[in-house]
Coordinates of C-alpha atoms in Angstrom, one line a residue:
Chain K
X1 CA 66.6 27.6 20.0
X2 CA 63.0 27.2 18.5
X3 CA 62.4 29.0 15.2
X4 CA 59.3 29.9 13.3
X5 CA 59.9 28.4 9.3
X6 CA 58.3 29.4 6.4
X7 CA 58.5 28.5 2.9
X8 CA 59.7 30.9 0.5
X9 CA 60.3 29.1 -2.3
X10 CA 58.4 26.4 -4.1
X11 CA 59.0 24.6 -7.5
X12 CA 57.8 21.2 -9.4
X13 CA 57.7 19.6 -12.7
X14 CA 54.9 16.7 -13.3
X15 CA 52.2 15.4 -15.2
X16 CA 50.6 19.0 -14.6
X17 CA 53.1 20.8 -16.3
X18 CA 57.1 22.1 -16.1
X19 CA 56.4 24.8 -13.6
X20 CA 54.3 25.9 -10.1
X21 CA 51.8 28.2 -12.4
X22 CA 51.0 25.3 -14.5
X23 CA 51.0 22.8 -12.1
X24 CA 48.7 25.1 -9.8
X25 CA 46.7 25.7 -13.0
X26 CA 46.0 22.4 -13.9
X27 CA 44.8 22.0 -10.0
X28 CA 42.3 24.5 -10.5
X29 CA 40.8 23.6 -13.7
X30 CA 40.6 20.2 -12.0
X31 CA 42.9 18.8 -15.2
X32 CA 44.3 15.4 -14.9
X33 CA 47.5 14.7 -16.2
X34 CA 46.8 11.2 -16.6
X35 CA 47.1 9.4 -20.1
X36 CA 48.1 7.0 -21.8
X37 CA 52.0 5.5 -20.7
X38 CA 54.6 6.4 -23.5
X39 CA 58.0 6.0 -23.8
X40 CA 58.0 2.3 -24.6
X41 CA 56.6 -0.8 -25.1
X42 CA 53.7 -1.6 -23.3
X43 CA 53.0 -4.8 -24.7
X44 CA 51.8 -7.3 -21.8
X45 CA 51.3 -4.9 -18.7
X46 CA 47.9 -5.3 -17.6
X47 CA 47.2 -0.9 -16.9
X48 CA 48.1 1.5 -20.1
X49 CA 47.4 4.7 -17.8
X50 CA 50.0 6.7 -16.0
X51 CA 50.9 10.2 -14.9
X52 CA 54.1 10.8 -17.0
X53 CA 55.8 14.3 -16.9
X54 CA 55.5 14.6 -20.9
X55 CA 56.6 18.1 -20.5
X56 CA 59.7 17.4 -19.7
X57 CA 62.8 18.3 -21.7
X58 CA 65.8 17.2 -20.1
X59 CA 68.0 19.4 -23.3
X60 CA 66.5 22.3 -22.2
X61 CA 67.7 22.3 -19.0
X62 CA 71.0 20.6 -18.9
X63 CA 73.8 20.6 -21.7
X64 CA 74.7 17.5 -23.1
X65 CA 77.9 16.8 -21.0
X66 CA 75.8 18.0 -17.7
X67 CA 73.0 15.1 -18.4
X68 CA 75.7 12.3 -18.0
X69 CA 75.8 11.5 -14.9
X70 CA 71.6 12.2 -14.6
X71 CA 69.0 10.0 -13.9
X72 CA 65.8 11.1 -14.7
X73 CA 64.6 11.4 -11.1
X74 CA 67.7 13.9 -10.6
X75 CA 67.1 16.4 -13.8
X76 CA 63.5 16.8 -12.2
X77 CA 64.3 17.4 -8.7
X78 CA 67.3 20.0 -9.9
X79 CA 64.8 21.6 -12.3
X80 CA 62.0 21.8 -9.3
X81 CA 65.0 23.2 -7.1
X82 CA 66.1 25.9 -9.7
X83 CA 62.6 26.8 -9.5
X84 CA 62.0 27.1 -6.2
X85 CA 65.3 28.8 -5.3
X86 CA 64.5 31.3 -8.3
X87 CA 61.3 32.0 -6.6
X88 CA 62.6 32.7 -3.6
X89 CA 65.3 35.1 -4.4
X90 CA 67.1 33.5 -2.0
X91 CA 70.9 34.9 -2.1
X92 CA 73.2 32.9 0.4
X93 CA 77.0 34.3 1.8
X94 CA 79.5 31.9 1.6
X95 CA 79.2 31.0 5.3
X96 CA 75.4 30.4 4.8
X97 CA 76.4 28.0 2.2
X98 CA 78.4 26.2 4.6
X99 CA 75.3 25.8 6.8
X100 CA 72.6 25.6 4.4
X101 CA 70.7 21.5 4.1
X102 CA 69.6 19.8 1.5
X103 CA 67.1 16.7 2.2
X104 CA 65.4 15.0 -0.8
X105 CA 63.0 12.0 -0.7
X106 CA 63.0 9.3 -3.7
X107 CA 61.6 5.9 -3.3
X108 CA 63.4 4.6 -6.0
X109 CA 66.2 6.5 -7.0
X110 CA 67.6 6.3 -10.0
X111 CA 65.5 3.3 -11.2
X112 CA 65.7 4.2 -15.4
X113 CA 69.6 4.1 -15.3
X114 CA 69.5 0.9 -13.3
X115 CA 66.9 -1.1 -15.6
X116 CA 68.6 0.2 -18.7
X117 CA 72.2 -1.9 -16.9
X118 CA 69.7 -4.8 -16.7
X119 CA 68.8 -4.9 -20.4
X120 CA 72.0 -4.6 -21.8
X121 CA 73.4 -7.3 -19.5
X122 CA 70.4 -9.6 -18.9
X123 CA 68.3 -9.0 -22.2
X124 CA 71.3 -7.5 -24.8
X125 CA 74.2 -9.9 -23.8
X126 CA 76.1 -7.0 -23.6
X127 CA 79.3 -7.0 -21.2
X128 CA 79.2 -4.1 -19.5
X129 CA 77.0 -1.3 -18.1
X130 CA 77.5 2.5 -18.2
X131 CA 80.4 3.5 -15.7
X132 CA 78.0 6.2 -13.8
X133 CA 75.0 3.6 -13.3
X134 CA 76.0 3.5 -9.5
X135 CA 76.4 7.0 -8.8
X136 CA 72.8 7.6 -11.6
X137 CA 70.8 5.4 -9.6
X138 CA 72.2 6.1 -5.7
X139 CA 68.9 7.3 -4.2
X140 CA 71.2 10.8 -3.1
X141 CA 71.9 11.4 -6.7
X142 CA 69.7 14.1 -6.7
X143 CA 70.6 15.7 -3.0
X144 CA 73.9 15.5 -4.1
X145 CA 74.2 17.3 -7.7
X146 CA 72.2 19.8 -6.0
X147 CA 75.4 20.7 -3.8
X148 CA 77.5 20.7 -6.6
X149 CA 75.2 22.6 -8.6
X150 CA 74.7 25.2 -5.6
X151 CA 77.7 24.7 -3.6
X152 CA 75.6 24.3 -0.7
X153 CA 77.4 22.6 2.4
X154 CA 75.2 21.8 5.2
X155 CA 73.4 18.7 6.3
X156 CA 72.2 17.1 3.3
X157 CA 70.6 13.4 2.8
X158 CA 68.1 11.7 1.3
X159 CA 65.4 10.0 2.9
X160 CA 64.1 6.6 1.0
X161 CA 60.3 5.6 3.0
X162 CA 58.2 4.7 -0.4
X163 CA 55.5 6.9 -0.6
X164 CA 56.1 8.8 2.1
X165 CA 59.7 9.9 1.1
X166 CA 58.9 13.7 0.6
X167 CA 56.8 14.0 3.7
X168 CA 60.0 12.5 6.0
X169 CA 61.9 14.6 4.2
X170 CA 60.0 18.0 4.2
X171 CA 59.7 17.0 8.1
X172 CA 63.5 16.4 8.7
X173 CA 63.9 19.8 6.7
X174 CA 61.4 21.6 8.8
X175 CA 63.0 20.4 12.1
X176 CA 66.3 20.8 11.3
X177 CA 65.7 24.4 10.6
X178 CA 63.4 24.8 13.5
X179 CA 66.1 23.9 15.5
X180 CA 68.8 26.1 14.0
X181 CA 70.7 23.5 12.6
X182 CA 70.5 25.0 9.7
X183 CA 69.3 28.2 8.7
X184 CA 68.4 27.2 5.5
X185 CA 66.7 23.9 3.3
X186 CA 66.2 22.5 0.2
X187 CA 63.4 20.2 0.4
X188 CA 61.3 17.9 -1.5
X189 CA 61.4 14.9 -3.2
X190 CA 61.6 13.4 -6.8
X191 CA 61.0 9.8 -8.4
X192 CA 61.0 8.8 -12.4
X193 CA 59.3 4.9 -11.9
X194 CA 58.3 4.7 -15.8
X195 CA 60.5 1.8 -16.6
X196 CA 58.9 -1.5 -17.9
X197 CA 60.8 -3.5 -15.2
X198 CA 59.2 -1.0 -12.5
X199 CA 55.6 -1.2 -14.1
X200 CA 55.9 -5.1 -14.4
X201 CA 56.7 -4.6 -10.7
X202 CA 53.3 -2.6 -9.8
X203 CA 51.0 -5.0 -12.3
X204 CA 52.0 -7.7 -9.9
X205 CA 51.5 -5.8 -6.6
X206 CA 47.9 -5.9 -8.4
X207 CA 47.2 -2.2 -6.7
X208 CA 47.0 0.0 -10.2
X209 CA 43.7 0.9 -12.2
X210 CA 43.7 -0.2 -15.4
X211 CA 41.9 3.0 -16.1
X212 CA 42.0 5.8 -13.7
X213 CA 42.8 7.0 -9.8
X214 CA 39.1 8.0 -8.4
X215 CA 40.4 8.6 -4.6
X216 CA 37.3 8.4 -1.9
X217 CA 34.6 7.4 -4.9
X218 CA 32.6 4.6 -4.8
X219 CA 34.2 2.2 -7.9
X220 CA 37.9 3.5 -7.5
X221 CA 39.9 0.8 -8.6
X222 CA 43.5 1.4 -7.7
X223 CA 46.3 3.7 -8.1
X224 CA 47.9 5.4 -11.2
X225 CA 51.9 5.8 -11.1
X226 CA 52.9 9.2 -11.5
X227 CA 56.4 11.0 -12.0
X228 CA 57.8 14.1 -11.3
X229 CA 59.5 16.8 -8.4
X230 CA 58.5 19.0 -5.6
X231 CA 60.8 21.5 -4.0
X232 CA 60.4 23.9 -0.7
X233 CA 62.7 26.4 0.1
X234 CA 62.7 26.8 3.9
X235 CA 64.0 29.5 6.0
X236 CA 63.1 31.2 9.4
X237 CA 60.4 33.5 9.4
X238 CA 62.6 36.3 10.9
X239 CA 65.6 35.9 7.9
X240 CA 62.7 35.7 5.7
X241 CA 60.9 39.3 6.5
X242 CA 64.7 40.5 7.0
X243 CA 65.5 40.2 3.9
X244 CA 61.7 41.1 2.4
X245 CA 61.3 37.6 0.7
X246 CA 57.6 36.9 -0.1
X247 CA 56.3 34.5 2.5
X248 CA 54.4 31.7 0.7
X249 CA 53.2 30.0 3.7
X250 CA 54.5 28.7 7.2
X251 CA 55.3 24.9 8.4
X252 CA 53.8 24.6 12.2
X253 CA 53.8 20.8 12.4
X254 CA 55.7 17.5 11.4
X255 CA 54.0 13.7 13.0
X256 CA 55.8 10.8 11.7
X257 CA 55.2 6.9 12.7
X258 CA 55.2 3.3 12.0
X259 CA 51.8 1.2 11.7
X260 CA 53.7 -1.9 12.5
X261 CA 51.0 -3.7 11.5
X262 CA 51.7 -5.1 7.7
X263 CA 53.7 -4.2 4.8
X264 CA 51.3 -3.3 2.2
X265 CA 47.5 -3.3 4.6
X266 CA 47.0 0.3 6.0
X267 CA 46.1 1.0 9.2
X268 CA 43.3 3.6 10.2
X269 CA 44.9 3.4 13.8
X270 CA 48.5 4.0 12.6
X271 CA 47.5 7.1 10.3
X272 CA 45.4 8.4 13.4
X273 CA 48.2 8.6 15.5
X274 CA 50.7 10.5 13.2
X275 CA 47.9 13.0 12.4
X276 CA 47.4 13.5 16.1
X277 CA 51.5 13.4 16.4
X278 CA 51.8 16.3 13.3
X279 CA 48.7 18.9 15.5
X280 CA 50.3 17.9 18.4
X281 CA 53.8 19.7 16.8
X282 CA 52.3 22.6 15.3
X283 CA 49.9 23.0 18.9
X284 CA 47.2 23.3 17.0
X285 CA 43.6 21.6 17.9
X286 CA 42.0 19.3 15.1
X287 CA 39.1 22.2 14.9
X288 CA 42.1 24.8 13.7
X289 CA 42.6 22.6 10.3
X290 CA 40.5 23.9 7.3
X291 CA 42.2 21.3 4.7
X292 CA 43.1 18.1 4.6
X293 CA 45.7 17.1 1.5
X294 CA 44.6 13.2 1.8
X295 CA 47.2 10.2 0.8
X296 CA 44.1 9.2 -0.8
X297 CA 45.9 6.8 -3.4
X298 CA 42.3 5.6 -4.9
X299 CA 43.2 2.0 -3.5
X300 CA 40.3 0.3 -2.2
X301 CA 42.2 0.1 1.3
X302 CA 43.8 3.3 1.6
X303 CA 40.9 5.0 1.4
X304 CA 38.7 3.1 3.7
X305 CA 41.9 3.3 6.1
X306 CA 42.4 7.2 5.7
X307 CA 38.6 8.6 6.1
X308 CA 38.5 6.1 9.2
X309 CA 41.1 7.9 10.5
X310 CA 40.4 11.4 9.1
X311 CA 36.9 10.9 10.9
X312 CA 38.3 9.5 14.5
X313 CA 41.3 12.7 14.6
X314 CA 38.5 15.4 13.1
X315 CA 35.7 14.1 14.8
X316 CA 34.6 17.4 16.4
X317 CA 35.9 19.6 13.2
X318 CA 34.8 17.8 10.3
X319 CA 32.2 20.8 9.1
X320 CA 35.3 23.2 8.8
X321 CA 37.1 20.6 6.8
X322 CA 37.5 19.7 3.1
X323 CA 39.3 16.7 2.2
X324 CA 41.0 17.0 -1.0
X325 CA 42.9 14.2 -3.0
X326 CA 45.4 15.6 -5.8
X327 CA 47.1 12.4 -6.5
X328 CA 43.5 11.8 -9.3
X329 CA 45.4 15.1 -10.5
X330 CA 49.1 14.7 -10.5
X331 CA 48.9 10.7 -10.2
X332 CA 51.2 8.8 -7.5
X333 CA 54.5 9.9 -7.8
X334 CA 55.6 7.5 -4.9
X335 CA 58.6 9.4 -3.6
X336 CA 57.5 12.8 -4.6
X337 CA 54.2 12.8 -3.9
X338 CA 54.8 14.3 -0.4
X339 CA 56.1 17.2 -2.4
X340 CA 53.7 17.8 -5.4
X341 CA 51.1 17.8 -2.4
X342 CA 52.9 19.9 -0.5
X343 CA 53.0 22.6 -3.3
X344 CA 49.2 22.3 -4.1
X345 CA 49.0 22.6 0.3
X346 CA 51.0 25.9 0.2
X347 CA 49.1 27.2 -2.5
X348 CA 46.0 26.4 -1.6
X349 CA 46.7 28.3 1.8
X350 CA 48.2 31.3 0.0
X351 CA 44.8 31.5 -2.3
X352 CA 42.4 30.2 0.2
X353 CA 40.7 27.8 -2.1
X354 CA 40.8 24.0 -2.4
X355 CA 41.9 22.2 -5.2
X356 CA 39.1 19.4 -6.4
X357 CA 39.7 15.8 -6.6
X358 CA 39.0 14.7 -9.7
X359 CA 37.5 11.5 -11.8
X360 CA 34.8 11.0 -8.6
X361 CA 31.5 9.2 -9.7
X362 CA 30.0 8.5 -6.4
X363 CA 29.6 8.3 -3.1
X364 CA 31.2 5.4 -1.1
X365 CA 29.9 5.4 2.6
X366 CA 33.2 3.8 3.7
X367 CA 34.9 7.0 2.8
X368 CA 32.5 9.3 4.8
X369 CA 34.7 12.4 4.6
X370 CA 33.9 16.3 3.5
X371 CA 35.6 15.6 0.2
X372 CA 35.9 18.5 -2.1
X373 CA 35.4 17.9 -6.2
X374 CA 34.5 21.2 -7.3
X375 CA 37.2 23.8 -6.8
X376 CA 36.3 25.9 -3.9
X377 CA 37.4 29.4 -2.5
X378 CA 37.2 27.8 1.0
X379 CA 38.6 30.1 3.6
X380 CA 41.2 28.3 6.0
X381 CA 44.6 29.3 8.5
X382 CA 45.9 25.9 8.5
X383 CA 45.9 23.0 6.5
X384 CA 47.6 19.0 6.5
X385 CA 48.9 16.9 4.4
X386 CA 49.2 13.2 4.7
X387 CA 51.5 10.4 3.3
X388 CA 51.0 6.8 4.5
X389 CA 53.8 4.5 2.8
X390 CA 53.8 0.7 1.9
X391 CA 55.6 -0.6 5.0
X392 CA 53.2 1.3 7.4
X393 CA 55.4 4.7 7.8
X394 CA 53.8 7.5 7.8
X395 CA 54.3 11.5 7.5
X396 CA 52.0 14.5 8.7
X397 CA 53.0 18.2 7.7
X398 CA 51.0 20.6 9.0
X399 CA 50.8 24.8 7.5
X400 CA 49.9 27.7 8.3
X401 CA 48.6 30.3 5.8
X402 CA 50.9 33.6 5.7
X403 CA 49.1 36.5 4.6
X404 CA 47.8 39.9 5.6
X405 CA 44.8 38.4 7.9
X406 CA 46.5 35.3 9.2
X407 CA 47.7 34.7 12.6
X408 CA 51.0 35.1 11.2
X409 CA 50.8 38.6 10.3
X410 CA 49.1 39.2 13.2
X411 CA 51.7 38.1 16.0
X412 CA 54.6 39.8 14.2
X413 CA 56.8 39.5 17.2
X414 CA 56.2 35.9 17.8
Chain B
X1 CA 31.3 -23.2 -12.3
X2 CA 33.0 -25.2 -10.0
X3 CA 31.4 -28.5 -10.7
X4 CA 33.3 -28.0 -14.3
X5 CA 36.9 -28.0 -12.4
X6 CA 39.2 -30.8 -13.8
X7 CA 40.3 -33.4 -10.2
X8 CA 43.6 -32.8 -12.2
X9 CA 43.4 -29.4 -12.0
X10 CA 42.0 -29.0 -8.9
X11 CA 44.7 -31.2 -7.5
X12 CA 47.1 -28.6 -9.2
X13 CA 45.5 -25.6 -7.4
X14 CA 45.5 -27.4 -3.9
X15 CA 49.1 -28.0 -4.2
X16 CA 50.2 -24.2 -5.5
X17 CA 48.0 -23.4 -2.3
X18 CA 50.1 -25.3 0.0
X19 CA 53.3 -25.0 -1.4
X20 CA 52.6 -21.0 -1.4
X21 CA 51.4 -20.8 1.7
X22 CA 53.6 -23.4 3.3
X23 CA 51.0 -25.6 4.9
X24 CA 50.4 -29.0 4.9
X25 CA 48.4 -30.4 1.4
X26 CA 45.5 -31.9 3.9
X27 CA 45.0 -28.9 5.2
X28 CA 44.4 -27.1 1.9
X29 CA 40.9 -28.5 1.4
X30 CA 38.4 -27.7 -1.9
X31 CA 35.7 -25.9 0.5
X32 CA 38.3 -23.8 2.7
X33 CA 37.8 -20.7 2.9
X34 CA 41.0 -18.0 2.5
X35 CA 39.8 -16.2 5.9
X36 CA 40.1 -20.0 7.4
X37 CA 43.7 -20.9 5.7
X38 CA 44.4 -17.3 6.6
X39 CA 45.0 -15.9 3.2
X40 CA 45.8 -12.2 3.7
X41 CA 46.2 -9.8 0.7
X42 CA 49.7 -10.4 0.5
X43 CA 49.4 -14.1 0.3
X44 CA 46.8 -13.2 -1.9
X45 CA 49.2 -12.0 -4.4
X46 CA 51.7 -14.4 -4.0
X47 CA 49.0 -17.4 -5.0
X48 CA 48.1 -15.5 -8.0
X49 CA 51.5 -14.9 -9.2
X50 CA 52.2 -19.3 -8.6
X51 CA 48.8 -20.2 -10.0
X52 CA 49.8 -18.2 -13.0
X53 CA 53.2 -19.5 -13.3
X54 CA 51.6 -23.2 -12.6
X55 CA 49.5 -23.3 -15.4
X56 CA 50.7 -20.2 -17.9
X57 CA 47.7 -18.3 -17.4
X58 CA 46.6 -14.2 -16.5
X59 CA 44.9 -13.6 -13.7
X60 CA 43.4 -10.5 -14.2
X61 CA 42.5 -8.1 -11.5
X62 CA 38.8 -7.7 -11.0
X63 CA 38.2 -11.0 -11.3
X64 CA 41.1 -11.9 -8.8
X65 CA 39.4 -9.5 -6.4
X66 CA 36.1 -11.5 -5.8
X67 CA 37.7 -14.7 -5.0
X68 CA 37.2 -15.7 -1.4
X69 CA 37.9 -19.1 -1.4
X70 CA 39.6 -21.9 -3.0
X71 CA 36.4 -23.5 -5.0
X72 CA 36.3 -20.2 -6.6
X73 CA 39.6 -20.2 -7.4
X74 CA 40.0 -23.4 -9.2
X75 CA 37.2 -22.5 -11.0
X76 CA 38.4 -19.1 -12.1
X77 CA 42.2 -21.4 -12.9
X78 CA 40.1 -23.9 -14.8
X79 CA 38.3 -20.9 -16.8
X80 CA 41.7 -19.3 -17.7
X81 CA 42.8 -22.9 -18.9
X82 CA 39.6 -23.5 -21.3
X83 CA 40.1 -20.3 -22.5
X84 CA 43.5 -20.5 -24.3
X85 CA 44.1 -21.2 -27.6
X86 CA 44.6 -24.7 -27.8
X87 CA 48.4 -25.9 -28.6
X88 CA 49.8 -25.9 -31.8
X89 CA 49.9 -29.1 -33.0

C-alpha cells in the first residue's frame, strides 16, 4: 500500500517567535533572531551571539507540577505539537490513537537538566541530583510526554543524527505513513543547547561566529547555535480531503545517507547523492525543484561542500532554482533545524515566495549557487530541504506545493 | 615572527605536536608543513586545545585559521606567551 501524505498541521517556537505566523513573519521581513546569549554567565566563551527562543514562557504553557519532569527541549517540542495539531483540526477515534506515530529528532536531548546534575555534583558539592534528570534528559523525553499528553499509541521514537535529527525524523514519519503503518504522525524535532557546558563544547569545536551566521557569503565565519521546535502533522491525502482539513502542502520524497568520509569534514559527494536519493523518492527530475532550503550552516566548509553539490545534482535546473538559507534567520538549532526548515519549506510552497537569507555581504565564487537575499514571490511546485549532520549523515525531504493550480489539485484521483 | 620563537618554546610546541598527533618527535620538524604531518581539521583542533593547555594560553579563532604549518604555529604560541601579564610576583 503506497499512500500520498500531506501535511496538515504545522507548529514551532524559536528565535523567530512563539508561533508559525510569527516565525513566518520574521522570515519575510528577513528578521534575525540572533542576539546576544542570555540566561547566564558568559564569562570566558569565545562567541556572545546565539539564536535563543526569548519568547519562550514555559508558565504559560504548562502548570507548575506539569513542568517537573520537563526539560526545556520537551516544553518546546509539546508547545510546537499543540500548535500544529490545533492547526490541523485533527480529531482522532480511539482506534486511530492506537495507530497514530510519533517520531521526534533532538541531538541532544535533555542537555539543561543534565548539566544543571553536573553543577550541583561536580561544581556545588552537592550529593545528589534531581530524581527526574534521567527520564528530563532521555533524548525521547519529548516523543514520549507527547503520548501521554495525547494518548497517542502508535510507533513512536526518537531519532538522535545531530543536525540532521528532524530531517531523519520527518523522513521515518513520512514513510511510515506512506506505507500505512500508520495513518497518522507527529513529526519534528526539538533541542535547547544553551547551557554553558554545551557552548564550552562548541567554542572548542572552533566552528561558531563570534558575530553572526552569513551562509553562502564571502566572509561567513561559522555557525550561530540556535534553539527551539518544529512540528508536522502528517496524514494521507485521501483522510485529509475526507475530512476537509486544509492541505498545507504534500511530502513526495525522503533520501537519507552516510558520507563515510569524516566526522566533522563534509562531503560534496556524500550530499549529492542523498539529494539525488530524496528526487529519486518523490520521481521527480532535478529541473521540477523550484527551492532549495540549504543546510547552509555559514561554516566555511559546509558551504563550499553544499553549492558543490547543489551545482553537480541541479546542473541542468539551476535557473529555476533559488537557494535559500534560514539558519542566518532562525540560527542552528542542531536537532530541530530539519524542522524549523521544514516549516519555512511548507510555507514557502503554500505562498509561493522564498524566504531571504540574511546577514549576506558578498559574493563568494566557491558558493556559486542562485541564492536568494531579498524576499521573493518566486513561483514553484516543489521544493527541498537539506540537513547534512556532523558524522556525515545526511537527510533530503522533498514537497510538493498543494493548492488550487498545483499538480496536486489537478490529479485528484491520484 | 618566527625568528623571535624561544628553542624552549619551540621545543615545547614540537612535543605537543607529537604527543597529539602520536608520531615520532623527529618526525615533527620546525619547517613541516600540517599537509606533510597530515594535520587534518580535526587534528587541527585537538593541537590547539594541548598547545593551549601546554602553556595556559587562548587560541583564538581567526588567527588559528591561517596557520598552516608548524613555524607559524610556534610563533603564534610564542606571541600568546609574550602577551600575558607577567606573573605576580
Amino acid at each position: 500500500m503506497t499512500r500520498r501524505v500531506v501535511v496538515t498541521g504545522a507548529g514551532c517556537v524559536s528565535a523567530l517567535g512563539n508561533t508559525v505566523p510569527e516565525f513566518w513573519a520574521a522570515c519575510l521581513a528577513g528578521r534575525s533572531g540572533i542576539a546576544q546569549i542570555d540566561g547566564f554567565d558568559r564569562t570566558g566563551i569565545r562567541f556572545q551571539n546565539g539564536a535563543q527562543a526569548r519568547g519562550f514562557d514555559a508558565s504559560q504553557h504548562f502548570d507548575g507540577k506539569q513542568l517537573i519532569p520537563l526539560d526545556r527541549f520537551a516544553q518546546l517540542a509539546i508547545v510546537a505539537a499543540r500548535e500544529a495539531l490545533a492547526h490541523s483540526q485533527l480529531e482522532l477515534t480511539d482506534d486511530e490513537r492506537a495507530r497514530a506515530a510519533i517520531v521526534t529528532g533532538s541531538c541532544y536531548g535533555g542537555k539543561t537538566s543534565e548539566d544543571a546534575g553536573f553543577v550541583a555534583l561536580y561544581r556545588d558539592a552537592q550529593p545528589r541530583v534531581h530524581p527526574l534528570t534521567i527520564p528530563r534528559l532521555m533524548a525521547n523525553a519529548a516523543a514520549s510526554a507527547l503520548t501521554l499528553e495525547l494518548g497517542w499509541q502508535g510507533p513512536v521514537w526518537t531519532v538522535s543524527t545531530a543536525c540532521s535529527s528532524a530531517n531523519h525524523a520527518i523522513g521515518q514519519a513520512y514513510w511510515l505513513v506512506r506505507h500505512g503503518l500508520a495513518d497518522v504522525a507527529l513529526t519534528g524535532g526539538s533541542e535547547a543547547p544553551f547551557t554553558y557546558g554545551s557552548l564550552k563544547a562548541w567554542e572548542a569545536l572552533r566552528v561558531v561566529s563570534p558575530d553572526t551566521c552569513r551562509p553562502f557569503s564571502l566572509g561567513r565565519n561559522g555557525m550561530i547555535l540556535g534553539e527551539g521546535a518544529g512540528m508536522l502533522v502528517l496524514e494521507p491525502l485521501d483522510r485529509a480531503r475526507a475530512r476537509g482539513a486544509k492541505i498545507l502542502a504534500e511530502i513526495i520524497g525522503f533520501g537519507m545517507g552516510a558520507d563515510a568520509h569524516h566526522l566533522t569534514q563534509p562531503s560534496a559527494a556524500g550530499a549529492a547523492r542523498a539529494l539525488r536519493l530524496a528526487l529519486a523518492d518523490a520521481n521527480l527530475p532535478p529541473e521540477a525543484i523550484g527551492v532549495i532550503n540549504a543546510h547552509g550552516t555559514g561554516t566555511a566548509a559546509n558551504d563550499i561542500a553544499e553549492s558543490a553539490a547543489i551545482r553537480e545534482v541541479f546542473a541542468a535546473g539551476l535557473h529555476n532554482l533559488k537557494v535559500t538559507a534560514t539558519k542566518s534567520l532562525h540560527g542552528h538549532a542542531l536537532g530541530a533545524s530539519g524542522a524549523l526548515e521544514a516549516v519555512a519549506t511548507v510555507l514557502g510552497l503554500q505562498h509561493q515566495c522564498v524566504v531571504p537569507t540574511a546577514n549576506f555581504q558578498e559574493f563568494d565564487p566557491d558558493c556559486d549557487v542562485p541564492l536568494c537575499i531579498e524576499r521573493q514571490l518566486w513561483p514553484h511546485e516543489a521544493a527541498v530541504s537539506n540537513s547534512f549532520a556532523f558524522g556525515g549523515l545526511n537527510a533530503v525531504l522533498v514537497f510538493r506545493r498543494a493548492g488550487p493550480n498545483s499538480a496536486l489539485m489537478l490529479n485528484p484521483t491520484d | 615572527m618566527s625568528e623571535s620563537v624561544s628553542p624552549a618554546v619551540l621545543e615545547r610546541v614540537l612535543r605537543t605536536l607529537a604527543d597529539t598527533q602520536k608520531l615520532p618527535l623527529e618526525q615533527v620538524t620546525p619547517d613541516a608543513t600540517f599537509e606533510q604531518l597530515n594535520i587534518d581539521s580535526l587534528d587541527g583542533i585537538n593541537i590547539l586545545f594541548a598547545l593551549e593547555n601546554e602553556f595556559d594560553i587562548n587560541i583564538p579563532d581567526e588567527s588559528a585559521r591561517l596557520v598552516r604549518d608548524v613555524r607559524q604555529l610556534a610563533a603564534g604560541v610564542q606571541k600568546l606567551i609574550d602577551a600575558k601579564p607577567a606573573p605576580a610576583a
